[in-house]
Amino acid sequence: MTHYAIATDLNRCVGCLACSVACKAMNNVPVGDYWNKTLRIGPNPKKDGCGTWPDIEMYFMTVQCQHCKDPECVKVCPTEASHIAADGTVQIDKSKCIGCQFCAMSCPYGVRYLNTEERVVEKCTLCEQKIAQGELPACVAQCGGRARFFGDLDKGIDSFEAPWVVDVTKGDPSYDKTLHNRITLKDCVPAYKESDVHHLPDVGNHPSFVYILRNRDWQGEE
Amino acid sequence: ALAESSTVTASKAGDTKRVRSCCRGCGKMECGVWVIVENGRAIRTEGDESAFQSMGNHCGKGQASLQAAYHPDRLYHPMKRTNARGEDDPGWQRITWDEAMSTIAEKLQETMDRYGGEAIFGMSGTSRIWGMFAYGALGQLVGSPNMCIPWQVCKGPRFFATAMNSMMQASWMETVGRPKVYTSWGTGPELSNYDDSCRTIVDVAEKADTHIVVDPRMTNLGKEADIWLNLRPGTDGAMAMGWLNILINNELYDDLFAKKWTNGPFLVCNDIEATGYETYRFTSGKFQMKTRLLKESDLKEDGDPHKFMVWDNLNNRMTYFDAGTGLWEGETWSKPTAGHEGMQEHLVPGVSQGWVPDPTPFDPEIDPALYGEFEVELKDGKKSKVTPVWQLFTDRVSEYTPEKVSEITGVPAETIKTACLTHARRIDPTTGYGNGGIQYQLAIEHSCNAIAMVRAMDTYIGLSGNWDVPAGHRGGTQGDFVFKAGLGAVAPGIPNISAEEFNKTLGIEDYPLLGWWQGWADDASVWKAIETGDPYPVKAGWCSTGDFMCMSNSLQKWRAFPNLDFFVCEDLWKTPTAGMADILLPAQHWLETDCPRMSQGPSGGQGATVRAIEPPADTKHDIEIATMIYQYMGKQWGPDDNKWPDRIENLDIMLNTGRAGAPTTWEEYRDDFEQNGWKDCKVVAPDTWGTYRRYETGMMPLKAYGDKNALEEFAKPGFGTPTRKMEIWSTLIETFMPEDEEDFLPTYKEPPLSPIADPEMNEKYPFTATSGRRIPVYFHSEHRQLPWCREMWPAPRIEINPQDAARLGIEQGDWVWIENDNGKIRQVADLYHGVAPGVVNLEHQWWFPELDQADKGYDLCGCNCLVTTGKGYQDRISGTSYLRAYPVNIYKATPENSPFGNPVPCDHKGNEIIHDASDPRLKEWLPNYDIRNEA
Amino acid sequence: MELQWPLILFTTLTAWACGVFGVQGVLALKGAGKKSQQLLAVVSCVLLAVGGICVFFHLQHWERIFNGFGHITSGITQELIAIVVFVVAAVAYFVMARKSADGGTLPKWMAVLAIAISVVLAAVCAHSYMMPARPAWNSVLEVLSIVGAACLLGPATVAVVLAAKGEDTQALGMPAIVGSVIGAVCTAAYAAYVQMSAGSFTEVGYYFDPTHPTKAMVDAGAAIGDQALLLWLGAVVVGAIVPLACCLLARKKGDAASWRLFGAVAVVAALAGAICLRVAFYGAGLSVFMFY
Ligand SMILES: Nc1nc2c(c(=O)[nH]1)N[C@H]1C(S)=C(S)[C@@H](COP(=O)(O)OP(=O)(O)OC[C@H]3O[C@@H](n4cnc5c(=O)[nH]c(N)nc54)[C@H](O)[C@@H]3O)O[C@H]1N2
Ligand SMILES: Nc1nc2c(c(=O)[nH]1)N[C@H]1C(S)=C(S)[C@@H](COP(=O)(O)OP(=O)(O)OC[C@H]3O[C@@H](n4cnc5c(=O)[nH]c(N)nc54)[C@H](O)[C@@H]3O)O[C@H]1N2
Ligand code: SF4
Ligand code: SF4
Ligand code: SF4
Ligand code: SF4
Ligand code: SF4
Ligand SMILES: [Mo]
């Protein structure tokens, strides 16, 4: 089985919004709607600090569809428009969608919305058109901090991949070469502990996306 | 559609074409990108993973900038005004290029005839590479030095100060060389990509042993810092002095460097007249340097003023350094050959190590004294006590103990010590150089102490072993041709204006060194002249890629604007500046542009921006516009055999200026780039870029030799200063500002309106406002009309500490009034624990393309409406505007205290600005592909 | 989240229809209200139909319903099934009533079926909203609150119809009071639950969503607290206590005119209360992670 997902290293994420724009540029997301938002969490006073500046901590967190393992959005969909695809991603067959928006209500993270032009519900597709070709999702490929990694959860997040610099001195740095040159999460980011790995709050949907956050309090439940 | 005849050798897939190019969504980085073109239409841009200098980075605004090319509101034709300046509706009327150019030529000529060329001023923004007409070429055209360019507030002060201290641009650190200790000082490159990409910075900070941040705010990357020096805004100069103190007191400085390469051992003599020799101004002409540093000519009647005396502790006698030859007494010099490769870890594929010559010892062996006091007999027979510069310098520095610096900056003394010691103690002494430079950037320039701070910092960098070494400070990239600061900036075939003409520079009375630097006119002084006619009238102006809101006070300028007889604006949009223009000229977008590119900073890439789509309608490339007006005015632009080269011929000229190796053409250059990607300048320019410690090899490229080829003229060891040494004692300040003795040595002064300098003002306006912190989807005033940008950041934000907010009843999302004696504006509250209570962070250059009025609401939100100008309120040496660390008051905007009863800023009729991504006006800005074809 | 008017109306009207149909089943069991049985069956169907029309304003592509609308785990599918069963039952009910000698007698099993399908439909409709993503909704009390609304609306409506038809309202007294009490208890219980749910949202302290600079930070406690007036004054006092009081008064007086008057007031109050409840329902309907 395959279960594609994205892992984000929040210590590398600098809230640059490149991923949010990349998604727009790739997926024709309507103006005013978002498949990928970059939230700033904090700065909040540190637990053991003086209660205010400068004893504070902060991180950025990009939020999009978490391609859950047990997605309520699929369960509530009357038409099976929302479904789990063979690669483990959660997709919407727009031609089946009646726009009842129950899926939007049932998503714990509010990442679905009604596209008022097509009158169907939309969300992050994990760039299915790209990953089907062996390419990286746009928000991973263009991530400013090289903080995002894409891969198959079943193989473990250490195997997840980000793009990597092609050596021009080795000749002919073609588009195709640049498209497929990768670095794994393990080789790219500093070591992390089991306890540094987080998910968005789980209310039974089992979100698949992974967030790594070292030496900081993860805000909110898992 | 992209012409089929195009020889671009981009890879093709179906009717999709991928053009390798260099992004110009900002003016700061040269990110390698791919432009994806489908049926002649650019549909997307992506980072080029083979661009080692940017590591495949392509930021949000870069990706979104494609929406500008197809924007319905873009300027597609030349226009002229039909209503009076100052009216809300300029009554734009489409005209031909011929009418536009004839009118401009006529008006400029009229102004020159009546008032002289200096009555014409120019404006150009920052680093829009090919559109920087006012950086030189406009002056050359009309004979005016009065160029208002944000260089004055943006790395110009660092270049100015380093040019005085060591080498122009030495402020730039080679971040891609991967420092062991990454220190980010008053900068946030993760958002600014200044002049290193976000990707590089994040990786560098993470891989470094220690990550230090010097910033009054918690920054996006600074959240990861190991050490945070959270200083009070505007006190960086004191911090830099403190670092020097710690470096010297802990004897961590490079003694040989101090003795051999700084003017530390030179002797200050208070009993002599300041004398010297003739040397070069930065751009044009010469001047007589005058110093009280002891020279042979002060000791002997026929002594040489170039010979600076030092006391040799080894042989207990006087000896000298000859600034004329660049050699010590008895020294013979040849290019050093001993050295080794750089020893940097984590270099990215494509970045080479370069070659580091070993420091050379004194030969013949001497030991110039740094400390003490010596008695000399002057040529008139009088005895005099002389003191090494170093002694005076360390006396000054010793005042800045960590405790004193802590008092000034508010950072605990222990933290300051830890930070400096971490940076200064060499982690790997076998490399022979320091842990890396300090990325000190924009923020330190904006609180009136820029030049002094940079001089302190550059000196620290030299003494800590980080000057022109791997990951150290080494200035702008040198490639295999001379980039000339970008096309359009200088007419390549004719000389620059003369020193006499430069001496008319407005502001030179208040800031005399502008006459040496010749880089800019003082912006505030030019606008004062426009307003008052004093000291002489300024009557016409040309703005290319520029904007009036960037520095000084925006409100003052807007009021002065109608005094101009004539004003031209060359841009892509109807900006607020355009709102005061008589003629608008439509420029081209980077996707429509060809131009070689070279990393401005030290990231070492050489590549190109390559035309990926055909330009629309009546638009022209800035370089064509520049050449065109020269032709209309009958002035030569290019060389004698091609006075008015076309767009491509201009590129050929550029590529072959100062070229190492066989001549090339733009076509060859471009095809090679498409095929092979970015070039590592360490490889293509081994002597000027591939070699470090160029003061040892005679390859210091950025000497002040004006129009001459610096390397040919120089070719000697040392630095590009009048004494060829790193000038801890500035002979330039001594010459041009002799009464300002404090500044001969690095020093610190409080920002003029700081709570300490002006407590009264701070009682009235109890918050310290700073600004900066780049908005990731905007480039200053640019991109506000791009849907992908505006929907990510719809409205300007003021960061307020939540404690202050609570006290003032301000909640997240409230509109807040911000005011001082100069004016008042509104921004939206962002409750941010990352600023100290009592400090607020503001956003600059906001305007609202959605408003249907000439001023586009420039006065509603932009914080530069609050800037104080005038002598005493600008940097005392460079005139740099006071954009950060000044007092304001803030309070909640309510229906009662807001025009139209609406806390949301509105246009003159009461229509709100866009402040929410759901605003339907955003959709009207989506690409319109039809407009392009109609011309 | 934003108010979904079509759904608010649909849910309210469905509860109403269920109330009416259920109560007429109760009457049928008692052998009462015979003259009104046919009319009531029509009324409940009409209410449901109007509710159904409302829902179409919510569905963006109802025409696609026919392309495949059978995903059984979906609340909407379950609702549809329940509605179909309800309508079939109601039609059968009507036909049987009409075919009966007096035009208003029904077999016991039909009466029980009417009650059962009414409870089921109200419960199923309400159950669609029970989702872990929305803590304020995710409780059987939410289901009971809709059943409760049916209990409030049904007896009062039926009483008005009976009174209008000049029938004996005696048999209704007790069911009306019991219904009102159940309704009041359910509504109050759910209101209390909503208030308690304030603690179930994710908290991240300070945060910022750059795309909404002019929005306040969401504060689940405040959002829930803001519903207190709607819940307690609107849904409980107006929507349940007032109808209960009306029923008590009407029963005390016992005459048709009183039932006509107080019943009508009770219907209007219960309706207002039900709508308040649904409005508060959306007001409190934040997702667990409410920062997007
Ligand atoms: N308070 C405060 N003020 C600041 C700063 C701060 O930190 N705080 N920062 C300062 C700094 S560092 C700088 S550099 C200045 C920047 O100031 P400017 O460089 O003046 O910046 P912009 O306002 O972006 O103006 C540039 C104009 O050029 C136009 N343009 C863009 N590309 C092209 C092109 O290819 N051709 C032509 N013809 N026009 C083009 C744009 O549309 C825009 O109108 O602002 C300064 N102002
Ligand atoms: N997205 C985007 N990128 C840009 C630009 C843009 O407009 N948008 N502009 C470009 C230009 S022209 C420039 S010059 C660069 C500038 O880019 P940077 O050098 O990165 O400068 P800023 O982002 O202005 O400010 C950096 C930091 O200065 C801090 N600061 C404020 N006051 C002080 C102070 O008194 N002392 C110290 N030590 N720090 C202080 C702020 O908190 C902020 O974190 O960005 C460039 N890049
Ligand atoms: S994040 Fe929301 S929309 Fe995405 S799969 Fe999970 S529940 Fe469904
Ligand atoms: S809106 Fe579309 S995808 Fe969502 S539940 Fe309804 S039919 Fe399914
Ligand atoms: S994976 Fe693709 S669709 Fe999803 S957020 Fe990223 S760019 Fe958007
Ligand atoms: S692009 Fe990467 S670094 Fe930037 S905000 Fe998105 S995840 Fe964070
Ligand atoms: S940093 Fe500048 S050059 Fe690089 S991608 Fe962004 S806009 Fe383009
Ligand atoms: Mo700048």
PDB file of C-alpha atoms in Angstrom, chain A residues 9-22 24-26 29-34 36 40 42-45 51-54 56-60 116 130 140-146 163-169 172-176 178-179 188-190 215-216, chain B residues 11 18 20 34 36 43-44 46-50 52 55 57-60 63-64 190-191 198-199 202-203 206-207 216 218-221 223-224 228 230 348-350 675-678 776-777 787-788 791-793 797 801 803 830-837 917 922-923 926:
ATOM      1  CA  ASP A   9      10.299  20.520   9.432  1.00  0.00           C
ATOM      2  CA  LEU A  10       8.944  23.453  11.396  1.00  0.00           C
ATOM      3  CA  ASN A  11      12.376  24.420  12.619  1.00  0.00           C
ATOM      4  CA  ARG A  12      13.293  25.055   9.001  1.00  0.00           C
ATOM      5  CA  CYS A  13      10.009  26.679   8.080  1.00  0.00           C
ATOM      6  CA  VAL A  14      10.389  30.445   8.137  1.00  0.00           C
ATOM      7  CA  GLY A  15       6.861  31.459   7.185  1.00  0.00           C
ATOM      8  CA  CYS A  16       7.995  32.775   3.824  1.00  0.00           C
ATOM      9  CA  LEU A  17       4.659  31.959   2.097  1.00  0.00           C
ATOM     10  CA  ALA A  18       6.418  30.531  -0.957  1.00  0.00           C
ATOM     11  CA  CYS A  19       4.497  27.293  -0.547  1.00  0.00           C
ATOM     12  CA  SER A  20       1.187  29.120  -0.290  1.00  0.00           C
ATOM     13  CA  VAL A  21       1.857  31.017  -3.497  1.00  0.00           C
ATOM     14  CA  ALA A  22       3.259  27.924  -5.227  1.00  0.00           C
ATOM     15  CA  LYS A  24      -1.919  29.044  -6.135  1.00  0.00           C
ATOM     16  CA  ALA A  25       0.349  29.115  -9.149  1.00  0.00           C
ATOM     17  CA  MET A  26       0.072  25.396  -9.732  1.00  0.00           C
ATOM     18  CA  VAL A  29      -7.082  28.123  -6.639  1.00  0.00           C
ATOM     19  CA  PRO A  30      -9.672  30.923  -6.675  1.00  0.00           C
ATOM     20  CA  VAL A  31      -8.629  34.315  -5.324  1.00  0.00           C
ATOM     21  CA  GLY A  32      -9.549  34.515  -1.656  1.00  0.00           C
ATOM     22  CA  ASP A  33      -9.499  30.748  -1.165  1.00  0.00           C
ATOM     23  CA  TYR A  34      -6.527  28.714  -0.037  1.00  0.00           C
ATOM     24  CA  ASN A  36      -2.355  25.863   1.840  1.00  0.00           C
ATOM     25  CA  ARG A  40       2.181  31.984  12.558  1.00  0.00           C
ATOM     26  CA  GLY A  42       2.941  32.660  18.621  1.00  0.00           C
ATOM     27  CA  PRO A  43       5.129  34.202  19.629  1.00  0.00           C
ATOM     28  CA  ASN A  44       3.867  32.858  22.919  1.00  0.00           C
ATOM     29  CA  PRO A  45       5.506  33.257  26.299  1.00  0.00           C
ATOM     30  CA  GLY A  51       5.758  35.477  30.891  1.00  0.00           C
ATOM     31  CA  THR A  52       6.482  37.926  28.138  1.00  0.00           C
ATOM     32  CA  TRP A  53       9.119  39.312  25.777  1.00  0.00           C
ATOM     33  CA  PRO A  54      11.869  38.239  25.330  1.00  0.00           C
ATOM     34  CA  ILE A  56       9.014  33.779  23.962  1.00  0.00           C
ATOM     35  CA  GLU A  57       8.900  31.190  21.266  1.00  0.00           C
ATOM     36  CA  MET A  58       7.314  30.940  17.876  1.00  0.00           C
ATOM     37  CA  TYR A  59       6.964  28.738  14.844  1.00  0.00           C
ATOM     38  CA  PHE A  60       5.161  28.771  11.540  1.00  0.00           C
ATOM     39  CA  THR A 116     -18.420  29.331  -5.903  1.00  0.00           C
ATOM     40  CA  LYS A 130       2.338  16.028 -10.447  1.00  0.00           C
ATOM     41  CA  VAL A 140       7.370  21.011  -1.666  1.00  0.00           C
ATOM     42  CA  ALA A 141       9.290  21.865  -4.811  1.00  0.00           C
ATOM     43  CA  GLN A 142       9.183  25.605  -4.166  1.00  0.00           C
ATOM     44  CA  CYS A 143       9.473  25.611  -0.388  1.00  0.00           C
ATOM     45  CA  GLY A 144      11.624  28.535   0.636  1.00  0.00           C
ATOM     46  CA  GLY A 145      13.222  26.892   3.623  1.00  0.00           C
ATOM     47  CA  ARG A 146      13.469  23.471   1.996  1.00  0.00           C
ATOM     48  CA  PRO A 163      14.353  18.865  -4.385  1.00  0.00           C
ATOM     49  CA  TRP A 164      18.118  19.231  -4.289  1.00  0.00           C
ATOM     50  CA  VAL A 165      20.738  21.270  -6.087  1.00  0.00           C
ATOM     51  CA  VAL A 166      21.956  19.819  -9.382  1.00  0.00           C
ATOM     52  CA  ASP A 167      25.697  20.060  -9.839  1.00  0.00           C
ATOM     53  CA  VAL A 168      26.224  22.326 -12.872  1.00  0.00           C
ATOM     54  CA  THR A 169      29.830  21.320 -13.094  1.00  0.00           C
ATOM     55  CA  ASP A 172      23.903  19.587 -18.981  1.00  0.00           C
ATOM     56  CA  PRO A 173      21.690  20.639 -16.103  1.00  0.00           C
ATOM     57  CA  SER A 174      18.460  20.128 -18.004  1.00  0.00           C
ATOM     58  CA  TYR A 175      14.969  20.843 -16.764  1.00  0.00           C
ATOM     59  CA  ASP A 176      14.311  17.157 -16.385  1.00  0.00           C
ATOM     60  CA  THR A 178      16.469  19.538 -12.046  1.00  0.00           C
ATOM     61  CA  LEU A 179      12.987  18.115 -11.734  1.00  0.00           C
ATOM     62  CA  CYS A 188      18.690  17.187   4.857  1.00  0.00           C
ATOM     63  CA  VAL A 189      17.535  17.971   8.362  1.00  0.00           C
ATOM     64  CA  PRO A 190      19.070  17.585  11.822  1.00  0.00           C
ATOM     65  CA  ASN A 215      12.996  22.139  21.341  1.00  0.00           C
ATOM     66  CA  ARG A 216       9.731  24.043  21.445  1.00  0.00           C
TER      67      ARG A 216
ATOM     68  CA  SER B  11      14.043  22.185 -23.566  1.00  0.00           C
ATOM     69  CA  ARG B  18      11.019  25.878 -20.547  1.00  0.00           C
ATOM     70  CA  ARG B  20      16.079  29.061 -18.121  1.00  0.00           C
ATOM     71  CA  TRP B  34      12.583  28.177 -15.183  1.00  0.00           C
ATOM     72  CA  ILE B  36       7.210  27.517 -18.291  1.00  0.00           C
ATOM     73  CA  ILE B  43       2.011  29.903 -17.219  1.00  0.00           C
ATOM     74  CA  ARG B  44       4.356  29.406 -14.310  1.00  0.00           C
ATOM     75  CA  GLU B  46       9.761  27.556 -10.903  1.00  0.00           C
ATOM     76  CA  GLY B  47      13.072  27.574  -9.081  1.00  0.00           C
ATOM     77  CA  ASP B  48      16.033  26.239 -11.045  1.00  0.00           C
ATOM     78  CA  GLU B  49      17.663  23.577  -8.889  1.00  0.00           C
ATOM     79  CA  SER B  50      20.913  23.924 -10.779  1.00  0.00           C
ATOM     80  CA  PHE B  52      23.745  26.938  -6.862  1.00  0.00           C
ATOM     81  CA  MET B  55      19.758  26.789  -4.381  1.00  0.00           C
ATOM     82  CA  ASN B  57      14.890  29.217  -4.422  1.00  0.00           C
ATOM     83  CA  HIS B  58      11.865  30.955  -5.924  1.00  0.00           C
ATOM     84  CA  CYS B  59      10.039  33.019  -3.351  1.00  0.00           C
ATOM     85  CA  GLY B  60       6.353  33.897  -3.214  1.00  0.00           C
ATOM     86  CA  GLN B  63       6.382  33.191  -8.438  1.00  0.00           C
ATOM     87  CA  ALA B  64       3.558  35.700  -8.340  1.00  0.00           C
ATOM     88  CA  GLU B 190      14.664  34.525   5.014  1.00  0.00           C
ATOM     89  CA  LEU B 191      12.042  37.057   3.979  1.00  0.00           C
ATOM     90  CA  CYS B 198      15.969  32.189   1.706  1.00  0.00           C
ATOM     91  CA  ARG B 199      16.995  28.623   0.904  1.00  0.00           C
ATOM     92  CA  VAL B 202      17.922  28.666   6.264  1.00  0.00           C
ATOM     93  CA  ASP B 203      20.443  25.996   5.426  1.00  0.00           C
ATOM     94  CA  GLU B 206      20.932  25.386  10.516  1.00  0.00           C
ATOM     95  CA  LYS B 207      24.312  23.920   9.580  1.00  0.00           C
ATOM     96  CA  PRO B 216      15.037  44.088  18.358  1.00  0.00           C
ATOM     97  CA  MET B 218      12.023  38.011  17.059  1.00  0.00           C
ATOM     98  CA  THR B 219      12.477  37.277  13.373  1.00  0.00           C
ATOM     99  CA  ASN B 220      11.102  34.429  11.310  1.00  0.00           C
ATOM    100  CA  LEU B 221      14.441  32.690  11.258  1.00  0.00           C
ATOM    101  CA  LYS B 223      13.110  31.943  16.296  1.00  0.00           C
ATOM    102  CA  GLU B 224      15.804  29.269  15.817  1.00  0.00           C
ATOM    103  CA  TRP B 228      19.514  36.547  20.464  1.00  0.00           C
ATOM    104  CA  ASN B 230      17.429  41.743  21.418  1.00  0.00           C
ATOM    105  CA  VAL B 348      26.522  23.241  -2.191  1.00  0.00           C
ATOM    106  CA  PRO B 349      27.298  21.395  -5.450  1.00  0.00           C
ATOM    107  CA  GLY B 350      28.451  24.011  -7.943  1.00  0.00           C
ATOM    108  CA  GLN B 675      22.387  24.794 -22.109  1.00  0.00           C
ATOM    109  CA  ASN B 676      24.846  24.803 -19.207  1.00  0.00           C
ATOM    110  CA  GLY B 677      23.263  26.945 -16.554  1.00  0.00           C
ATOM    111  CA  TRP B 678      24.890  29.256 -14.062  1.00  0.00           C
ATOM    112  CA  PRO B 776       7.361  38.165   1.687  1.00  0.00           C
ATOM    113  CA  VAL B 777       4.904  38.863  -1.112  1.00  0.00           C
ATOM    114  CA  PRO B 787      -3.910  38.852  -6.604  1.00  0.00           C
ATOM    115  CA  TRP B 788      -1.556  36.115  -5.411  1.00  0.00           C
ATOM    116  CA  GLU B 791      -4.586  37.887  -0.932  1.00  0.00           C
ATOM    117  CA  MET B 792      -1.656  36.622   1.134  1.00  0.00           C
ATOM    118  CA  TRP B 793      -1.117  39.965   2.852  1.00  0.00           C
ATOM    119  CA  ARG B 797       0.257  45.584   9.893  1.00  0.00           C
ATOM    120  CA  ASN B 801       3.422  43.855  22.164  1.00  0.00           C
ATOM    121  CA  GLN B 803       0.787  44.023  26.928  1.00  0.00           C
ATOM    122  CA  ASP B 830      -0.828  42.385  14.929  1.00  0.00           C
ATOM    123  CA  LEU B 831      -0.369  41.388  18.555  1.00  0.00           C
ATOM    124  CA  TYR B 832       3.214  40.263  18.535  1.00  0.00           C
ATOM    125  CA  HIS B 833       5.110  39.156  21.586  1.00  0.00           C
ATOM    126  CA  GLY B 834       8.209  39.390  19.408  1.00  0.00           C
ATOM    127  CA  VAL B 835       8.664  43.110  20.045  1.00  0.00           C
ATOM    128  CA  ALA B 836       9.437  44.690  23.366  1.00  0.00           C
ATOM    129  CA  PRO B 837       6.730  46.620  25.139  1.00  0.00           C
ATOM    130  CA  ALA B 917      -8.910  38.592   0.570  1.00  0.00           C
ATOM    131  CA  LEU B 922      -9.044  41.289  -6.330  1.00  0.00           C
ATOM    132  CA  LYS B 923     -10.600  39.117  -9.009  1.00  0.00           C
ATOM    133  CA  LEU B 926      -6.538  38.388 -12.699  1.00  0.00           C
TER     134      LEU B 926
END
